[in-house]
Short mmCIF file of C-alpha atoms in Angstrom, two decimals:
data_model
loop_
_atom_site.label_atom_id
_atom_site.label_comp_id
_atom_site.label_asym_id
_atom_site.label_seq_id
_atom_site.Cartn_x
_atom_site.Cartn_y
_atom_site.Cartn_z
CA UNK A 154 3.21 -22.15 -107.76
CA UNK A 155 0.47 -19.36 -108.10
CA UNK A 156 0.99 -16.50 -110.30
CA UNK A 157 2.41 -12.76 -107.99
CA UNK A 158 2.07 -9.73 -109.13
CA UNK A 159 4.66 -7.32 -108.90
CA UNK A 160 2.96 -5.18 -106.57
CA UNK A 161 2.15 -7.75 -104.52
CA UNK A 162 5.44 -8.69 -104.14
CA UNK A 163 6.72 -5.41 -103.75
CA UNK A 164 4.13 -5.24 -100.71
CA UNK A 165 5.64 -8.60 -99.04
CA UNK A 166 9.64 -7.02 -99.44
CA UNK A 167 8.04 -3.76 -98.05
CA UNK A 168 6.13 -6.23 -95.20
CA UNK A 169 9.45 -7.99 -94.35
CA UNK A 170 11.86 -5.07 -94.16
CA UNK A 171 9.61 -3.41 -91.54
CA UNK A 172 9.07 -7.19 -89.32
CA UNK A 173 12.65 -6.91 -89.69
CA UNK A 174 13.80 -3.37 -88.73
CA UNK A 175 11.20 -4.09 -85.99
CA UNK A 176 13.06 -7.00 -85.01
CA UNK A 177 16.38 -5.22 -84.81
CA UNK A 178 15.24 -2.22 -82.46
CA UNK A 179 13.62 -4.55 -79.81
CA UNK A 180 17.07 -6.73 -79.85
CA UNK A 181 18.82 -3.13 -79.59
CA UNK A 182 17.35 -2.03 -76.88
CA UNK A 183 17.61 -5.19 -74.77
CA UNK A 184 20.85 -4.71 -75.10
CA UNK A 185 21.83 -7.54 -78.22
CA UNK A 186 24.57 -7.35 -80.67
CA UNK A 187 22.64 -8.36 -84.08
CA UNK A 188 24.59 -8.98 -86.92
CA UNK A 189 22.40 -6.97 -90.06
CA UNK A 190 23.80 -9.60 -92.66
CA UNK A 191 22.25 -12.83 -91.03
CA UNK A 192 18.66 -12.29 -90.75
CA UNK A 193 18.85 -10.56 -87.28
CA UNK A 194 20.43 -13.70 -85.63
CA UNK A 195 21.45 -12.85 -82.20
CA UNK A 196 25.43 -13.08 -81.97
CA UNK A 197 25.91 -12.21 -78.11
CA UNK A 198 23.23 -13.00 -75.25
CA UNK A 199 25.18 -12.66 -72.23
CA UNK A 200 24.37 -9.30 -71.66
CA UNK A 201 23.24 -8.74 -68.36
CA UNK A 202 19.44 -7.54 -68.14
CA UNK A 203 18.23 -5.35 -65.60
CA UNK A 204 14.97 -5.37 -63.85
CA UNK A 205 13.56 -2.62 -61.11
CA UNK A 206 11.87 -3.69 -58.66
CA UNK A 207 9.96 -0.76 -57.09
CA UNK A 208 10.72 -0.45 -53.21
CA UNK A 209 6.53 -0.32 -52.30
CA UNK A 210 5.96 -4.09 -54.17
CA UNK A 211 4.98 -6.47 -50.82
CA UNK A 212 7.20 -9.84 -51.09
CA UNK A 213 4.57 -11.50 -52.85
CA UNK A 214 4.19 -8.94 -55.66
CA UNK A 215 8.01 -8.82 -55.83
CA UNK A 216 8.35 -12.89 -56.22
CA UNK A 217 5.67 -12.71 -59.04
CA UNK A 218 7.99 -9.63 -61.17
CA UNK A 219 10.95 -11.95 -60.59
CA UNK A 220 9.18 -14.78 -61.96
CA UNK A 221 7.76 -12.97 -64.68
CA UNK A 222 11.04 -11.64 -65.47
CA UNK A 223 12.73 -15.49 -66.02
CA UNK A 224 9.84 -16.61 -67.82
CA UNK A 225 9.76 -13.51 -70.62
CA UNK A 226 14.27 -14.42 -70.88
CA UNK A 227 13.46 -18.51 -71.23
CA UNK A 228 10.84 -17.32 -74.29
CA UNK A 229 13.40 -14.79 -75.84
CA UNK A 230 15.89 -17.50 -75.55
CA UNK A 231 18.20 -15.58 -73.09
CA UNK A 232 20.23 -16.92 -70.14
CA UNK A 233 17.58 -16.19 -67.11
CA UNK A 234 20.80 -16.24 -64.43
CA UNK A 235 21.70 -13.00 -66.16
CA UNK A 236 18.75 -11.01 -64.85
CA UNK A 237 19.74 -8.33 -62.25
CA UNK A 238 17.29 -7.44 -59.87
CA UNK A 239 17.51 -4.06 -58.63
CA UNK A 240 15.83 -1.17 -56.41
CA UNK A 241 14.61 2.23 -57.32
CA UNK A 242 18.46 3.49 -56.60
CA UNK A 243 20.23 0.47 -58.25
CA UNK A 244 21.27 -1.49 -55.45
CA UNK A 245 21.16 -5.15 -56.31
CA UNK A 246 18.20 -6.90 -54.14
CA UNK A 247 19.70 -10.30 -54.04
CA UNK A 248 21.46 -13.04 -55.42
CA UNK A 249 19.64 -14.58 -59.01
CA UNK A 250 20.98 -18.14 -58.55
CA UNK A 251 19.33 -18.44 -55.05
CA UNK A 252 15.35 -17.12 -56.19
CA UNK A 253 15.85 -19.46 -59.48
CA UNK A 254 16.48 -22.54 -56.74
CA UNK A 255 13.61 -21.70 -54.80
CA UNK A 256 10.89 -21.03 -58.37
CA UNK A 257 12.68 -24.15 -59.00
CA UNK A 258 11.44 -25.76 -56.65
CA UNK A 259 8.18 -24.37 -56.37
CA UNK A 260 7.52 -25.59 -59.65
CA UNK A 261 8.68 -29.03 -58.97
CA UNK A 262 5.94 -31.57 -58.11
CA UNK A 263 5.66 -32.58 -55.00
CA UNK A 264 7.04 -35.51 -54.07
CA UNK A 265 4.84 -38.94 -52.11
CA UNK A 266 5.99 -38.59 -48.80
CA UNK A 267 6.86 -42.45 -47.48
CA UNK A 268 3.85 -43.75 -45.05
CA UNK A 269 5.62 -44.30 -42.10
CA UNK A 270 5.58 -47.91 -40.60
CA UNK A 271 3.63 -47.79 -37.18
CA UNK A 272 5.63 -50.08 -35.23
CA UNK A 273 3.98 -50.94 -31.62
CA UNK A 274 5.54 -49.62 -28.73
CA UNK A 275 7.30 -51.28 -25.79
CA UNK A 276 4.62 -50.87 -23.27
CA UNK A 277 2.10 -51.89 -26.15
CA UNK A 278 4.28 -55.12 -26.77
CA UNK A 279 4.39 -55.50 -22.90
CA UNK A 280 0.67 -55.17 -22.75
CA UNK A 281 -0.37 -57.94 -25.55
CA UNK A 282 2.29 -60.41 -23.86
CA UNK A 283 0.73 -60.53 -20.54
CA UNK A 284 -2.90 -60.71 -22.25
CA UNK A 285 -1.47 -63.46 -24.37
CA UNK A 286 -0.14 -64.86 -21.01
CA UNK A 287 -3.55 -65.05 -19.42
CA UNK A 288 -5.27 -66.31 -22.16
CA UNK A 289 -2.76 -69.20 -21.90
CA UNK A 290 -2.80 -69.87 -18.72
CA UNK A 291 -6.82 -69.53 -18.53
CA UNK A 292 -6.88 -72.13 -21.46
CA UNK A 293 -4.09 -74.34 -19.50
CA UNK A 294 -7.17 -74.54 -16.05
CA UNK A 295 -9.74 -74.99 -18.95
CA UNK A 296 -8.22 -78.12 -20.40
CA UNK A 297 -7.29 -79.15 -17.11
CA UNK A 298 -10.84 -78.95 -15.86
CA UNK A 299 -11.86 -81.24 -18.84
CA UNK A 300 -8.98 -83.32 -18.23
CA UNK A 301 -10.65 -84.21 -14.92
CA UNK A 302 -14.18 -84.84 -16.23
CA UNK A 303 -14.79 -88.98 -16.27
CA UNK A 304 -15.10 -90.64 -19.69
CA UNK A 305 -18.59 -91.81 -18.15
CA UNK A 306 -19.83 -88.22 -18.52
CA UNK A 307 -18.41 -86.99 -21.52
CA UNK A 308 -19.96 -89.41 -23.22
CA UNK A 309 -23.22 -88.98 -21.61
CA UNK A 310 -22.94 -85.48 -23.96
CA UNK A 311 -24.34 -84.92 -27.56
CA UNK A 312 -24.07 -81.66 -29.93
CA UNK A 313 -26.85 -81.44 -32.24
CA UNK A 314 -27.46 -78.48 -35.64
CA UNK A 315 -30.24 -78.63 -38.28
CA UNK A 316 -30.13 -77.17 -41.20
CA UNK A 317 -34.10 -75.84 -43.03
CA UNK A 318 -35.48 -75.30 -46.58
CA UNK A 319 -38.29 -72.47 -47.11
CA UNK A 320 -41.39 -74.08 -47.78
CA UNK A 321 -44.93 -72.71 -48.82
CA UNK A 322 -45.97 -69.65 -51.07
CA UNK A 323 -43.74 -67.29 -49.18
CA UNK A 324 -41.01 -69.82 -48.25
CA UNK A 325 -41.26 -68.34 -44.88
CA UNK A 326 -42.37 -71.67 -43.00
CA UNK A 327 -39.12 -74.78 -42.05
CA UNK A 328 -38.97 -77.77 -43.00
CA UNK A 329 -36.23 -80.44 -42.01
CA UNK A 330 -33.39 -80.74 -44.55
CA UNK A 331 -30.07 -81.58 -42.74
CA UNK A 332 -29.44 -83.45 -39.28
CA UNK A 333 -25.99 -83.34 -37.57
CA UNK A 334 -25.15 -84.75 -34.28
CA UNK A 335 -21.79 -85.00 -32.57
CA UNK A 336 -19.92 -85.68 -29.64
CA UNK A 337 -18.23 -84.66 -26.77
CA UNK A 338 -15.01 -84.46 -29.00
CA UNK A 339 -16.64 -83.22 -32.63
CA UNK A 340 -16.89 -87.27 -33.76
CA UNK A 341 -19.91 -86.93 -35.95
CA UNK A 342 -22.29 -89.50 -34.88
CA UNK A 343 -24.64 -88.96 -37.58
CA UNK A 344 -24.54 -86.44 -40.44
CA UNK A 345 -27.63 -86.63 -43.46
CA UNK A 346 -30.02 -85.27 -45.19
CA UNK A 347 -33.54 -85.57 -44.97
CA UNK A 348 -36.29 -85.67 -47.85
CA UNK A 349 -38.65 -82.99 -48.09
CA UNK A 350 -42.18 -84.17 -48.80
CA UNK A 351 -42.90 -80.97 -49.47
CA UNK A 352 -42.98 -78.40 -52.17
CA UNK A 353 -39.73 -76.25 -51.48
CA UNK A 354 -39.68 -72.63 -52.51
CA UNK A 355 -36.35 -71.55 -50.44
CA UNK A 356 -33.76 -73.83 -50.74
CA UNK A 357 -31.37 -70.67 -48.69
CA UNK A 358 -28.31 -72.37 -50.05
CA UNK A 359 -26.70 -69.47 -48.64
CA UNK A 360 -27.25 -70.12 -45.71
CA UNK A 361 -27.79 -73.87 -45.12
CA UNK A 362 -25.80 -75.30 -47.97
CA UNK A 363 -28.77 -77.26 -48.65
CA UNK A 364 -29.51 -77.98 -52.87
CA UNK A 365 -31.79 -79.92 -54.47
CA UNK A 366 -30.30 -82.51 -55.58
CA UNK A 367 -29.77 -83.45 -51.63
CA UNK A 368 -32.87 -83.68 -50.53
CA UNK A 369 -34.44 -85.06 -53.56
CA UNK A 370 -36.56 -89.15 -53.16
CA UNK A 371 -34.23 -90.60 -55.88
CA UNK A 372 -31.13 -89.41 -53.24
CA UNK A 373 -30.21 -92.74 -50.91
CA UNK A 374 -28.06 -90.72 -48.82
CA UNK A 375 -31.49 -88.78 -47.88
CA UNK A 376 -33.47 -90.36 -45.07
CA UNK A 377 -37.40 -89.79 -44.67
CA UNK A 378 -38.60 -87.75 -42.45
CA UNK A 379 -40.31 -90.30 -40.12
CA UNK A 380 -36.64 -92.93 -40.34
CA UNK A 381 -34.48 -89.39 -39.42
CA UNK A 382 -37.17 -88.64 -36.09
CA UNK A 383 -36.72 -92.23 -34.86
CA UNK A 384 -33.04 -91.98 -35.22
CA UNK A 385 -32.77 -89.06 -33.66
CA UNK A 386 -34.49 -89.66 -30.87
CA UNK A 387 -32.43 -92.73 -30.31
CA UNK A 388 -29.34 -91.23 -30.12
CA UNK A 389 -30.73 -88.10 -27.79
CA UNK A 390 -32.55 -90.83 -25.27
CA UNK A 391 -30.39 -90.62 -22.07
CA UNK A 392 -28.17 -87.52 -23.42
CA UNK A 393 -27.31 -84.27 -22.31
CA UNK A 394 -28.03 -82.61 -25.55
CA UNK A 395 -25.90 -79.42 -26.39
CA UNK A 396 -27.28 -76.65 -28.69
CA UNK A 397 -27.86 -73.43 -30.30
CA UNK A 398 -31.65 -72.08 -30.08
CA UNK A 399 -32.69 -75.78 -29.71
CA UNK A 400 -35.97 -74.65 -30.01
CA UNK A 401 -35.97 -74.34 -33.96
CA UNK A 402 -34.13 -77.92 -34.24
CA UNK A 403 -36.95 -79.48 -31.86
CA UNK A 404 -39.98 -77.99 -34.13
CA UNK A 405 -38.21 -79.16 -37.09
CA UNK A 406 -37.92 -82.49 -35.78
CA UNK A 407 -40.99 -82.79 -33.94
CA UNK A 408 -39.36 -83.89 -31.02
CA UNK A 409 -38.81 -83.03 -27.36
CA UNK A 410 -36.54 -83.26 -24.58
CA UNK A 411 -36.35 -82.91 -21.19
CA UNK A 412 -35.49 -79.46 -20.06
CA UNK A 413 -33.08 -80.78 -17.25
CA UNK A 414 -30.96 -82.41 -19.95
CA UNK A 415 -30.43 -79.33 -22.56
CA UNK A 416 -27.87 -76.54 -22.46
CA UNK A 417 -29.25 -74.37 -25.05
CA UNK A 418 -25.89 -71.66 -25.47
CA UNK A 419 -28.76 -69.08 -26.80
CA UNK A 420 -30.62 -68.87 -23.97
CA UNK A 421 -27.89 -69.17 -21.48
CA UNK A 422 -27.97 -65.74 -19.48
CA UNK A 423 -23.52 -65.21 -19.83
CA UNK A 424 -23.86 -65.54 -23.43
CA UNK A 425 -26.93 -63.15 -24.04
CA UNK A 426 -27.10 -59.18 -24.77
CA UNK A 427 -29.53 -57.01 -22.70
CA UNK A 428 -31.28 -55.23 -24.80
CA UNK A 429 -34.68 -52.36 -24.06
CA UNK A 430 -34.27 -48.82 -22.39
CA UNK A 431 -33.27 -50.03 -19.46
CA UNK A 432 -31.21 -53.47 -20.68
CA UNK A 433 -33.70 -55.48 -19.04
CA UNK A 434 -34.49 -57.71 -21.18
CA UNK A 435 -32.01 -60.39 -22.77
CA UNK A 436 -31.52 -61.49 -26.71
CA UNK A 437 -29.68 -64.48 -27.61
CA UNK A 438 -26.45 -63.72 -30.14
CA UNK A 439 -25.48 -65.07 -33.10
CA UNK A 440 -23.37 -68.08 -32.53
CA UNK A 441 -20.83 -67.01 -34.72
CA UNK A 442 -19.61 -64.13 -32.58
CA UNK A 443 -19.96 -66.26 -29.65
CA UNK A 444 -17.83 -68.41 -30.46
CA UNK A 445 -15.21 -66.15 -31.89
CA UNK A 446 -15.57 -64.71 -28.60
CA UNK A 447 -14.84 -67.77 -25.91
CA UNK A 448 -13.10 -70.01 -28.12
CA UNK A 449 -10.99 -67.75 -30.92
CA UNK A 450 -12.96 -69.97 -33.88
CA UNK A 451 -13.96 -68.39 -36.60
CA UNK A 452 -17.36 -70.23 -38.29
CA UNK A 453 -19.62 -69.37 -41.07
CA UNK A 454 -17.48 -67.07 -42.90
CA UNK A 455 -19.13 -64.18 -44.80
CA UNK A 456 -20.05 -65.80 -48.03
CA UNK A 457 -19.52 -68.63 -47.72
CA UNK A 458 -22.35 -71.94 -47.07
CA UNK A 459 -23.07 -73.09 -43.28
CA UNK A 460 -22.12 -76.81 -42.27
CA UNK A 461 -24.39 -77.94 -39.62
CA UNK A 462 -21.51 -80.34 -38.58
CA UNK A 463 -19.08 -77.49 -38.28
CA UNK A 464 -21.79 -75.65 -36.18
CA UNK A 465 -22.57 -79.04 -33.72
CA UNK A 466 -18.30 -79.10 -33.18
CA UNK A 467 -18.34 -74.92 -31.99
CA UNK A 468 -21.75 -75.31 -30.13
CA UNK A 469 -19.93 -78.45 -27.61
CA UNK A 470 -16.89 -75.92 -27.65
CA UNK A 471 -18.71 -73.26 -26.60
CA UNK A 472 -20.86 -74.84 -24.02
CA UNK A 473 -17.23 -76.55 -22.87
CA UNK A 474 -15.85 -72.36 -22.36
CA UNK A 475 -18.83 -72.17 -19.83
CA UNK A 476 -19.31 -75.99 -18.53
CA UNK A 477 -17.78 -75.55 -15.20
CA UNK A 478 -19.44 -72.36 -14.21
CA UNK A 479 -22.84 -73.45 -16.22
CA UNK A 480 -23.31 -76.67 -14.18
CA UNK A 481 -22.61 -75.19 -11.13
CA UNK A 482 -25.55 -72.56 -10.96
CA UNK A 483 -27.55 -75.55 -12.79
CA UNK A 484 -26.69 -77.84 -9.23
CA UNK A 485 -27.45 -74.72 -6.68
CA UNK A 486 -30.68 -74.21 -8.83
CA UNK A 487 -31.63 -77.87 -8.35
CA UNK A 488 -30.91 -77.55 -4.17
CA UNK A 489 -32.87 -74.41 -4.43
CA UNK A 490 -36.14 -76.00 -5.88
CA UNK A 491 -35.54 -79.17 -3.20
CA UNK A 492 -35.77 -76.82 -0.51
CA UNK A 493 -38.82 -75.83 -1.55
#
């Protein structure tokens, strides 16, 4: 313990009897009973404290004194429901326990409100049941329609999809890498991959699901070029062949077709978008939304790797949405030109 002088000591007792006579007057005057033999320890706090409030405070200025007033009691360690407000002329302004409810709650966080559950109404319910009802009943003529189309000319129908690889510098330019043909029901009738000759600089795995190792010379599941042409064009000789922008499949495969034979679901005129100032001219769409569209499928799911069998199926399903309509303006074209 250090070494005190007895001055300095005599200057702390002198120090601590005026904190302490301090201490006492400021407990006197708010009205405490202090006992002088225990260190100014309060004995009694339920005296009642009063507070003015003058008469020309607005309500806001008035709220904030009152507030003020409870926080200075909970710091002295008094009981805040003890505080009398009052007026100028001493008339009590209102009741304590009532403003300490309402700081109370004030100071109380907020609480989440519950999200309401938006349930649909009657004449929403209503609504979806008779769209649900015409959907069925459209689907019920649909597959009654195809129902009364002859085995003779279903079969006489073919779906076909290629999938490409990016070839030269850019990997801009196509080359053959996938071949999938199906029929009128989604059998696959042939489904393979087709060797590249080529150097290929894109696989777009992305988008064609197409790797290397498929297409490689040392894959036997990979056809040449020239063996997957001749098949082809076997299976499409005599067929009605069903796409989606045919065109790109034909330059991959270096093959043609006649034009009375393809239904081509890009470039038929229901299933198009005007587009140009004045809509005038049409753009083929994607057949993803297409087929969402007619036939409630959902194909080539965002992220995920393109099956040119699973586009063949939706194509035939598509063009079946549109067949019965399609061939008709197809037949009153054909009378139209034999007029002629």
């Amino acid at each position: 313990m250090p070494w005190i002088s007895k001055k300095a000591k005599a200057q702390m007792r002198e120090r601590k009897k005026r904190v302490e006579a301090a201490t006492k007057k400021r407990k006197l005057e708010e009205g405490e009973e202090v006992d002088p033999n225990k260190n100014w320890e309060v004995i009694q706090k339920d005296t009642v404290h009063t507070v003015t409030i003058p008469s020309t405070a607005t309500s806001k200025e008035a709220s904030k004194l009152r507030k003020e007033a409870r926080r200075a009691a909970r710091r002295d360690g008094r009981d805040e429901t003890l505080i009398r407000f009052v007026d100028e002329k001493g008339r009590e302004l209102e009741s304590q326990n009532t403003e300490k409810s309402q700081e109370q709650e004030t100071e109380e966080p907020q609480r989440k409100k519950r999200k309401k559950k938006n349930f649909p109404s009657i004449n929403q319910m209503l609504a979806e049941a008779e769209e649900q009802k015409k959907v069925e009943i459209e689907n019920e003529k649909k597959q009654a329609y195809e129902n009364s189309i002859p085995d003779e000319v279903k079969k006489s129908f073919v779906a076909l999809d290629c999938e490409m690889v990016g070839i030269g510098s850019d990997g801009k330019q196509s080359a053959l890498a996938r071949v999938s043909i199906t029929d009128w029901d989604g059998n696959v009738i042939l489904d393979t991959f087709v060797q590249v000759p080529d150097r290929v600089t894109d696989f777009r795995t992305h988008v064609s699901g197409v790797r290397a190792k498929d297409i490689k010379f040392t894959n036997q599941n990979a056809m040449e070029l020239h063996a997957c042409r001749k098949k082809v064009g076997e299976i499409l000789k005599g067929k009605i062949l069903v796409g989606h922008s045919l065109k790109n499949d034909f330059s991959a495969l270096m093959l043609d077709h006649p034009k009375s034979q393809v239904r081509d679901t890009a470039r038929y005129k229901p299933f198009m978008r005007a587009s140009g100032r004045n809509g005038g001219k049409m753009r083929p769409r994607k057949l993803r939304d297409l087929v969402k569209e007619h036939c409630g499928l959902t194909i080539q799911k965002e992220g995920e790797e393109h099956t040119s069998v699973e586009d063949a199926q939706a194509t035939m399903k598509l063009y079946k949405s549109a067949r019965e309509k399609w061939e008709k303006e197809i037949e009153a074209e054909v009378a139209k030109r034999k007029k002629r």
